[in-house]
PDB file of C-alpha atoms in Angstrom:
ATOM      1  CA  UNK A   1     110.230  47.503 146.175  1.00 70.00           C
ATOM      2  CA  UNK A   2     108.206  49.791 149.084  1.00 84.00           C
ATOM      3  CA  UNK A   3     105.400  51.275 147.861  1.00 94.00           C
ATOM      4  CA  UNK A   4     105.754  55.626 148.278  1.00 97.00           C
ATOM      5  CA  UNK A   5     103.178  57.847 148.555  1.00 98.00           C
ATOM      6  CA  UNK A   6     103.153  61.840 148.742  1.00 98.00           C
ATOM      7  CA  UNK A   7     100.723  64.187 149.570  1.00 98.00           C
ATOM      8  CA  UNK A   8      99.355  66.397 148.062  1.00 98.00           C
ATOM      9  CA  UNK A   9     100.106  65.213 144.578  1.00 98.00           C
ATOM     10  CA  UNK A  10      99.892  68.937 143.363  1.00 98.00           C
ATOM     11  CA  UNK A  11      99.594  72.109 144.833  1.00 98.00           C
ATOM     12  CA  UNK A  12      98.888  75.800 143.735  1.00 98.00           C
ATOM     13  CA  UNK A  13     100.260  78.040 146.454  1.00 97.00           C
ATOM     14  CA  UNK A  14     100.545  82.117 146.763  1.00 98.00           C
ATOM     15  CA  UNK A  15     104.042  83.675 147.516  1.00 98.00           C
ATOM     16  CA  UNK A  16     104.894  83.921 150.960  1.00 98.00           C
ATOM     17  CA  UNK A  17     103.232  80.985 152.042  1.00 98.00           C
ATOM     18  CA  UNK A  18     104.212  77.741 153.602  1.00 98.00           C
ATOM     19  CA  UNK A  19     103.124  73.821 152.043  1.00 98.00           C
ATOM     20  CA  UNK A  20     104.112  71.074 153.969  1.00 98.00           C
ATOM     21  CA  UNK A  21     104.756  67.799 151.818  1.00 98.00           C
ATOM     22  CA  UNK A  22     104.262  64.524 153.226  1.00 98.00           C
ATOM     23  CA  UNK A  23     106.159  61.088 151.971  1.00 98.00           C
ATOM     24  CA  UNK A  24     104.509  57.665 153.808  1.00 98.00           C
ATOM     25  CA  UNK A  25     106.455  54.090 152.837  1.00 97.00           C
ATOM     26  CA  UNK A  26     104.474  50.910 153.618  1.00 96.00           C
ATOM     27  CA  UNK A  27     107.321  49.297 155.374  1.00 94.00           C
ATOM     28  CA  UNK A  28     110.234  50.481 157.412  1.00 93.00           C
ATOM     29  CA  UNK A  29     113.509  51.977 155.391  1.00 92.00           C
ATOM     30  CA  UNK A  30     116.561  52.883 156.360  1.00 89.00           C
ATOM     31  CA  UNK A  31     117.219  55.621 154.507  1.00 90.00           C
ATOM     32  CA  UNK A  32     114.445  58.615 153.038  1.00 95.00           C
ATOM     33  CA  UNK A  33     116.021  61.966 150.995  1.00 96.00           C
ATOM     34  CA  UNK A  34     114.149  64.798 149.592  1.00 98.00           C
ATOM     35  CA  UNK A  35     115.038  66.103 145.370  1.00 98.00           C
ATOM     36  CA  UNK A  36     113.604  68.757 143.491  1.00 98.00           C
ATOM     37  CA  UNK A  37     113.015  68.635 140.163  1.00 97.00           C
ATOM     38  CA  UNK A  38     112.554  72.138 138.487  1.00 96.00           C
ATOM     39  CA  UNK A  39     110.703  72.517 135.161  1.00 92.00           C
ATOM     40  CA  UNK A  40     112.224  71.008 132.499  1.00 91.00           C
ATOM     41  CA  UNK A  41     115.556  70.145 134.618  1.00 93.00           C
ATOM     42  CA  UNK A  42     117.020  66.968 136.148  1.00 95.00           C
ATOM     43  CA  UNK A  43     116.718  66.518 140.130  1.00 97.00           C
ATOM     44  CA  UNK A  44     118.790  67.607 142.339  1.00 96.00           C
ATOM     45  CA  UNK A  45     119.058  66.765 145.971  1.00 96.00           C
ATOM     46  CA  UNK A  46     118.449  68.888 149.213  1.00 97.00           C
ATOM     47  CA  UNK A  47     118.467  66.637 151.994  1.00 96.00           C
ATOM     48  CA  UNK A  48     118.581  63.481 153.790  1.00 95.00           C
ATOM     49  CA  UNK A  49     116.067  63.182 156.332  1.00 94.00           C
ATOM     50  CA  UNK A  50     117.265  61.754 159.485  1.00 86.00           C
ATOM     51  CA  UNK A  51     115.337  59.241 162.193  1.00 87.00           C
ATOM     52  CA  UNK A  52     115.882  60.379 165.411  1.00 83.00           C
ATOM     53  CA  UNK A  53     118.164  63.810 164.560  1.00 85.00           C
ATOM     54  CA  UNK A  54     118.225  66.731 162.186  1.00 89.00           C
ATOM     55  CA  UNK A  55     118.271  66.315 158.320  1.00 93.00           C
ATOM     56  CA  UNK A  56     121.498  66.672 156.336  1.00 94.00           C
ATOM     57  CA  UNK A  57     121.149  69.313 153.751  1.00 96.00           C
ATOM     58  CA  UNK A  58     123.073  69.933 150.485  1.00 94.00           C
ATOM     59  CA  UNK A  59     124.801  72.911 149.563  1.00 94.00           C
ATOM     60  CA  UNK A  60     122.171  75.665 148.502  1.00 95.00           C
ATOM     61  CA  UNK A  61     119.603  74.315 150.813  1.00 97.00           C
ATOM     62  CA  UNK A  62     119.131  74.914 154.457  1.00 96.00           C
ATOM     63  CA  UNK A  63     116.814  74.214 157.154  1.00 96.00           C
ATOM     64  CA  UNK A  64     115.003  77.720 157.960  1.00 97.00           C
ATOM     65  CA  UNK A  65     113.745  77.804 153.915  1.00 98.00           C
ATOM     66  CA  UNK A  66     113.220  73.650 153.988  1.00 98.00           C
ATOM     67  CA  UNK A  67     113.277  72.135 157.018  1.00 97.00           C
ATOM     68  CA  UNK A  68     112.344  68.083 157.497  1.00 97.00           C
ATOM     69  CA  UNK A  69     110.774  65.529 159.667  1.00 96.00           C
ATOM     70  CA  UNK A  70     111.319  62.075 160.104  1.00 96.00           C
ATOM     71  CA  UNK A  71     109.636  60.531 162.767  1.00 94.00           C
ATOM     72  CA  UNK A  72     109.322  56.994 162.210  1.00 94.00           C
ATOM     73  CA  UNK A  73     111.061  54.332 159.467  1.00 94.00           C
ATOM     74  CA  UNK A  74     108.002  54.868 157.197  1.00 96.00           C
ATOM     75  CA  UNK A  75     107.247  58.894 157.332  1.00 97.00           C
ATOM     76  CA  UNK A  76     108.950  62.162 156.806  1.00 97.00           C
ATOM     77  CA  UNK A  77     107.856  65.478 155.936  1.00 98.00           C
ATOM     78  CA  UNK A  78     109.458  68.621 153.697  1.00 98.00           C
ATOM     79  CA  UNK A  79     107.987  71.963 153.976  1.00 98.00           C
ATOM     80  CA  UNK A  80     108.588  74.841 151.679  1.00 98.00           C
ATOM     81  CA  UNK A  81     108.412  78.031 153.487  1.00 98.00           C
ATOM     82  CA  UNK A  82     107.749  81.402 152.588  1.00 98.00           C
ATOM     83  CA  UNK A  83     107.948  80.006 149.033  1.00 98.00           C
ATOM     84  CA  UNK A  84     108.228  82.734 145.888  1.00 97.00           C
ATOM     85  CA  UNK A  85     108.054  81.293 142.188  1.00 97.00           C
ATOM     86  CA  UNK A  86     111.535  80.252 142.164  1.00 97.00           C
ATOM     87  CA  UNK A  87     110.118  77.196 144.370  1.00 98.00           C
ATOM     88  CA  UNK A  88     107.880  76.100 141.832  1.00 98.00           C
ATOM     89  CA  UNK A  89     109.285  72.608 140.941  1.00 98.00           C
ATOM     90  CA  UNK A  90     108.325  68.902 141.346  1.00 98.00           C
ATOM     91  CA  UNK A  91     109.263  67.890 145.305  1.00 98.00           C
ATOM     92  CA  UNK A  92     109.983  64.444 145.445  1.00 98.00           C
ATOM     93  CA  UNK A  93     110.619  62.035 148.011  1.00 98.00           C
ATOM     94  CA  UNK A  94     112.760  58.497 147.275  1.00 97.00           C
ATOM     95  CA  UNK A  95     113.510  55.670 149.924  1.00 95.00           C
ATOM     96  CA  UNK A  96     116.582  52.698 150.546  1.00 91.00           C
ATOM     97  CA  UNK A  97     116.830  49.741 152.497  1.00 79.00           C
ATOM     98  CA  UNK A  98     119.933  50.469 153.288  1.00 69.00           C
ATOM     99  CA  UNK A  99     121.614  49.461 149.375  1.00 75.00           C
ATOM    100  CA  UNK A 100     122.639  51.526 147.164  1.00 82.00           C
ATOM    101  CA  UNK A 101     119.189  51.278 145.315  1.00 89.00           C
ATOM    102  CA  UNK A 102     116.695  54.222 145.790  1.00 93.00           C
ATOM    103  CA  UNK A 103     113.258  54.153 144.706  1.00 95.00           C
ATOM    104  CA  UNK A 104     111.025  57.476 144.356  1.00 97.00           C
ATOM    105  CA  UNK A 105     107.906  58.083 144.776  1.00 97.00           C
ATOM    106  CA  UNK A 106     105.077  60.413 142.340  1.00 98.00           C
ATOM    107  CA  UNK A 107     106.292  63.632 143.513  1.00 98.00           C
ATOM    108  CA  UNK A 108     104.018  66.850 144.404  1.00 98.00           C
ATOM    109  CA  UNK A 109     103.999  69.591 141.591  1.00 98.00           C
ATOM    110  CA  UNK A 110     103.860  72.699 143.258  1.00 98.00           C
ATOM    111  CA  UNK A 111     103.190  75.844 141.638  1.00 98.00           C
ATOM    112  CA  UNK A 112     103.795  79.325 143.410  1.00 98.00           C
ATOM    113  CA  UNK A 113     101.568  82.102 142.052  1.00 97.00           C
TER     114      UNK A 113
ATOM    115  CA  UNK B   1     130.441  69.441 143.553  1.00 57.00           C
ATOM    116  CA  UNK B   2     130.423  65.924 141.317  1.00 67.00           C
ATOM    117  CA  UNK B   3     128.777  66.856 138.166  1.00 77.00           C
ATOM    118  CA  UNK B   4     127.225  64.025 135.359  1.00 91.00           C
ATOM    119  CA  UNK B   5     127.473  64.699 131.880  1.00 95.00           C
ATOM    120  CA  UNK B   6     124.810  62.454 130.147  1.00 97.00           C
ATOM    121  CA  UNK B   7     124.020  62.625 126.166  1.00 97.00           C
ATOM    122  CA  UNK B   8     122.812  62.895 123.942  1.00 97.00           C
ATOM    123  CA  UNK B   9     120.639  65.288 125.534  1.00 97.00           C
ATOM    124  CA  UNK B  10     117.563  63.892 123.004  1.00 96.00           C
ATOM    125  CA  UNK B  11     116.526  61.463 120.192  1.00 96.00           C
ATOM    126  CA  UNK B  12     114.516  60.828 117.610  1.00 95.00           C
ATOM    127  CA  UNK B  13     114.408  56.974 116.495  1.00 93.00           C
ATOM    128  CA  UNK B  14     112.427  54.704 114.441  1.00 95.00           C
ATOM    129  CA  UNK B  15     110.365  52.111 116.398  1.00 95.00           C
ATOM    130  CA  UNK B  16     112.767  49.041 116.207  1.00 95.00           C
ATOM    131  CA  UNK B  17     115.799  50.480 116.459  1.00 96.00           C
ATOM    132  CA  UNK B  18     118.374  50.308 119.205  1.00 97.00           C
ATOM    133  CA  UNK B  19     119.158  52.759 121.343  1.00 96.00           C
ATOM    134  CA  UNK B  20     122.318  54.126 123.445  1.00 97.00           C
ATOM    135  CA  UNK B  21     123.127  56.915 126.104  1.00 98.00           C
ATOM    136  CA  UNK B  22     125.953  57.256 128.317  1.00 97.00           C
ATOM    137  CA  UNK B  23     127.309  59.214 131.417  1.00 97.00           C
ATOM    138  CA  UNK B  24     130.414  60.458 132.294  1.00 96.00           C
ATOM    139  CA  UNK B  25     132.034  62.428 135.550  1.00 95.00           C
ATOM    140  CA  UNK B  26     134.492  63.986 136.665  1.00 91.00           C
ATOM    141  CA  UNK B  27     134.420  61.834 139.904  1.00 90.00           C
ATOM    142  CA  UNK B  28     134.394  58.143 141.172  1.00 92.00           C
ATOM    143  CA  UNK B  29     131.183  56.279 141.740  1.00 92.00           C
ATOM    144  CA  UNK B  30     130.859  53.278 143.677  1.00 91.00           C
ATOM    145  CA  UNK B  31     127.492  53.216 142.138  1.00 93.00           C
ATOM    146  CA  UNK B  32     125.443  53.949 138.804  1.00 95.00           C
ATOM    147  CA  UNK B  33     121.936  53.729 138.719  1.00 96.00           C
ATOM    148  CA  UNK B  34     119.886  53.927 135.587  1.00 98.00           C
ATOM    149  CA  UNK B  35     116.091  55.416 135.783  1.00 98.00           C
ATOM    150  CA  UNK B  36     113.004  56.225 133.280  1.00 98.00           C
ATOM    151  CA  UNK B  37     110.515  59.018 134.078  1.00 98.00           C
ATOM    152  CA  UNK B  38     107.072  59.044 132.821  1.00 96.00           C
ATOM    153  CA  UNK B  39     105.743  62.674 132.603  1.00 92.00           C
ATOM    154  CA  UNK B  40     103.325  63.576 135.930  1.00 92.00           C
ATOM    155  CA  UNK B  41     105.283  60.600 137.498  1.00 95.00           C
ATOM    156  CA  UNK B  42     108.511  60.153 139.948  1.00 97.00           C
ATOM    157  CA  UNK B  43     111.716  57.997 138.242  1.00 97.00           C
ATOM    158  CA  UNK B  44     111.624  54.307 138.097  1.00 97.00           C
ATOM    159  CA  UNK B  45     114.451  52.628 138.490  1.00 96.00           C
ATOM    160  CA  UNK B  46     115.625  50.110 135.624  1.00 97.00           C
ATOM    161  CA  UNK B  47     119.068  49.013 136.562  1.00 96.00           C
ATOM    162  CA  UNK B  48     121.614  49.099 139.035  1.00 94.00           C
ATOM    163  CA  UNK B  49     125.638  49.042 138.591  1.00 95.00           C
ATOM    164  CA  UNK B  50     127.795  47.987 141.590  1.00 93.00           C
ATOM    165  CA  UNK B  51     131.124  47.112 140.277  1.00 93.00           C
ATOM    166  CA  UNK B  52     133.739  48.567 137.795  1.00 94.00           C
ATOM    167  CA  UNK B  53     133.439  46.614 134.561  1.00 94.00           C
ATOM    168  CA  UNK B  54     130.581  45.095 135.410  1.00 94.00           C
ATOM    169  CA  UNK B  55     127.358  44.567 132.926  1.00 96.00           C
ATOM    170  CA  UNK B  56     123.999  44.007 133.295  1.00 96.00           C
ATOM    171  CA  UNK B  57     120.607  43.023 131.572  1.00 96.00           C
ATOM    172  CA  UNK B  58     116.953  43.646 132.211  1.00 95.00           C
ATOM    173  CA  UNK B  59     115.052  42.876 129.415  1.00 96.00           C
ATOM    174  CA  UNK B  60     115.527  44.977 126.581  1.00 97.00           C
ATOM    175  CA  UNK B  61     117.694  47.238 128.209  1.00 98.00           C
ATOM    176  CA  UNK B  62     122.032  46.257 128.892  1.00 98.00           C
ATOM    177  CA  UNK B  63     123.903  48.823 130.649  1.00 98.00           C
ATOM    178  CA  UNK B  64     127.605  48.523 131.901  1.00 97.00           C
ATOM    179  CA  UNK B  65     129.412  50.296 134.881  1.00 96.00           C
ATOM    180  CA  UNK B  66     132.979  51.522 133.043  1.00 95.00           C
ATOM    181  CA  UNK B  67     135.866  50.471 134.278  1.00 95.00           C
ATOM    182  CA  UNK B  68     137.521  53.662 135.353  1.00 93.00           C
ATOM    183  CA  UNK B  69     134.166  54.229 137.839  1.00 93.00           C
ATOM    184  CA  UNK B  70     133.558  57.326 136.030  1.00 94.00           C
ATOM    185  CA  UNK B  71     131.365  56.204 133.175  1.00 95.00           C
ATOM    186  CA  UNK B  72     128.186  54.051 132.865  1.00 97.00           C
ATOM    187  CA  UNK B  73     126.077  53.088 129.088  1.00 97.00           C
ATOM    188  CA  UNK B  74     122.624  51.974 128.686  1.00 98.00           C
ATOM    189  CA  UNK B  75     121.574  50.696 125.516  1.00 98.00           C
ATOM    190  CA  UNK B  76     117.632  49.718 124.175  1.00 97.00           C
ATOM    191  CA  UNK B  77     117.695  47.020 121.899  1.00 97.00           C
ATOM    192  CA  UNK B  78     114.659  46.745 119.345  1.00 96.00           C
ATOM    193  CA  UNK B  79     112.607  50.098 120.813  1.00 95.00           C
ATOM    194  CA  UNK B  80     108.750  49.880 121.380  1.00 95.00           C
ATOM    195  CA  UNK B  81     106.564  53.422 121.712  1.00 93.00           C
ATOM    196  CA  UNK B  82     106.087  52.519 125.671  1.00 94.00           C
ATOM    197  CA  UNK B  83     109.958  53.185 125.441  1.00 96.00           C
ATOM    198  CA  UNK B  84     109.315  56.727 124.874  1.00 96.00           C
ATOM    199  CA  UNK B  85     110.008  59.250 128.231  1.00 96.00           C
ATOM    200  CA  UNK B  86     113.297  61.217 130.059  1.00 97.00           C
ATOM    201  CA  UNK B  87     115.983  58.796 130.861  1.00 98.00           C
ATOM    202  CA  UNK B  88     118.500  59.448 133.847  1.00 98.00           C
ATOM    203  CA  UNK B  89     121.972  58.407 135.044  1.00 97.00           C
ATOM    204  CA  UNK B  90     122.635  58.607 138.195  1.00 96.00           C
ATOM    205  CA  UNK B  91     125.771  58.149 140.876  1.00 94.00           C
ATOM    206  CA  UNK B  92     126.084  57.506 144.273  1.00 90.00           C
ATOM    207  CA  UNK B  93     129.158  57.180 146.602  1.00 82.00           C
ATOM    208  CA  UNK B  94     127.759  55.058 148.935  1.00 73.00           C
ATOM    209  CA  UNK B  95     124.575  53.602 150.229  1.00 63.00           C
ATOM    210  CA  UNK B  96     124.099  56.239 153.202  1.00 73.00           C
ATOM    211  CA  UNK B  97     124.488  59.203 149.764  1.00 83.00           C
ATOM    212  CA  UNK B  98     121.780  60.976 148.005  1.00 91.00           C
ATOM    213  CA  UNK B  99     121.876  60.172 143.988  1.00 94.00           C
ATOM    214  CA  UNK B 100     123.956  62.707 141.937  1.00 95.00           C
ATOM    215  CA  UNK B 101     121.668  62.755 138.581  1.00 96.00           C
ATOM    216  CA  UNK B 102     122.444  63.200 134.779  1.00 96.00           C
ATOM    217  CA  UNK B 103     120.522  65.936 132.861  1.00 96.00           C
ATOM    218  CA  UNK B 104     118.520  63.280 131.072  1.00 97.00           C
ATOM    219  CA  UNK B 105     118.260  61.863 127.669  1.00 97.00           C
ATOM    220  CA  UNK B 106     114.726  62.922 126.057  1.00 97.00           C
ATOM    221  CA  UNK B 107     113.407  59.708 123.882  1.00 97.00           C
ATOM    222  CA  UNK B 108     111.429  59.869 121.137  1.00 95.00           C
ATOM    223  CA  UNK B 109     110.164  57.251 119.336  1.00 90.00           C
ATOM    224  CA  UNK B 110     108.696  57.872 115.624  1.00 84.00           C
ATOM    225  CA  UNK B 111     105.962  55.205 114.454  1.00 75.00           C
TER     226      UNK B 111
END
């Protein structure tokens, strides 16, 4: 399976600020999505991110409090925007080749103060 | 939305013993995936489901997609301490989808 990094791993932000997570693959995938994990909960997901065109969000989520980047077959970014505790969570990033297999990478533990 | 009822929702075992969890939904997968998550680390997947009625092996660990596409078991046999962690069903409807996840089964393993 690709190998998934995120950065940063963890973050302590203030409210009303903006962090931008990034997700790198070593090799080219079809398909990247962005989940949230709150404390203590299961994940749940807010987008797909794209190539080429604008990410596909889940209900509850849109684009002007999360939008996405996918440049490439091995990159994308999330950023949380003018965050407030309620985004305090585990952001994680998972990948396909194109099965139905996804594989996730370390997440970023953000914290909003 | 498609919602995943996993339980038991935690356990307490003796090292040795086996070990089962299931998921149900209200919905039709045409996929169930089964993951283990560390704490300070992002899910691993352990096995993948593709077909009703299907059932598969990985080591310790069976699990079996149910026939009706709406249920999925994974089962431990002979449970070591590294066994201990949150483990997660999850569904997808096809390979384009984002996963659909289970609330998790908390293990824990008494020496």
């Amino acid at each position: 399976s690709a190998v998934i990094s995120q950065k940063p791993s963890r973050d302590i932000c203030q409210r009303g600020t903006s962090l931008t997570i990034q997700c790198q693959v070593d090799s080219q995938v079809t398909m990247m999505f962005w989940y949230r994990q709150q404390p203590g909960q299961s994940l749940t997901l807010i987008a797909t991110a794209n190539q080429g065109s604008e990410a596909t969000y889940e209900s509850g989520f849109v684009i002007d409090k999360f939008p996405i980047s996918r440049p490439n077959l091995t990159f994308s970014t999330l950023t949380v925007s003018n965050m407030s505790p309620e985004d305090s969570s585990i952001y994680l990033c998972s990948v396909s080749g194109g099965s139905y297999e996804q594989y996730f990478g370390p997440g970023t533990r953000l914290t909003v103060t | 939305g498609q919602q995943l009822n996993q339980s038991p929702q935690s356990m307490f075992i003796q090292e040795g013993e086996d070990v089962s969890m299931n998921c149900t939904s209200s919905s039709i997968f045409n996929t169930w995936l089964w993951y283990k998550q560390d704490p300070g680390e992002g899910p691993v997947l352990l096995i993948a489901l593709y077909k009703a009625g299907e059932l598969t092996s990985n080591g310790r660990l069976t699990a079996q997609f149910g026939i009706t596409r709406k249920d999925s078991f994974l089962n431990i046999s002979a449970s070591i301490p590294s066994d201990v962690g949150i483990y997660f069903c999850a569904g997808s409807g096809g390979g384009a989808d984002g996963l659909t996840f289970g609330k998790g089964t908390h293990l824990i393993i008494q020496p």
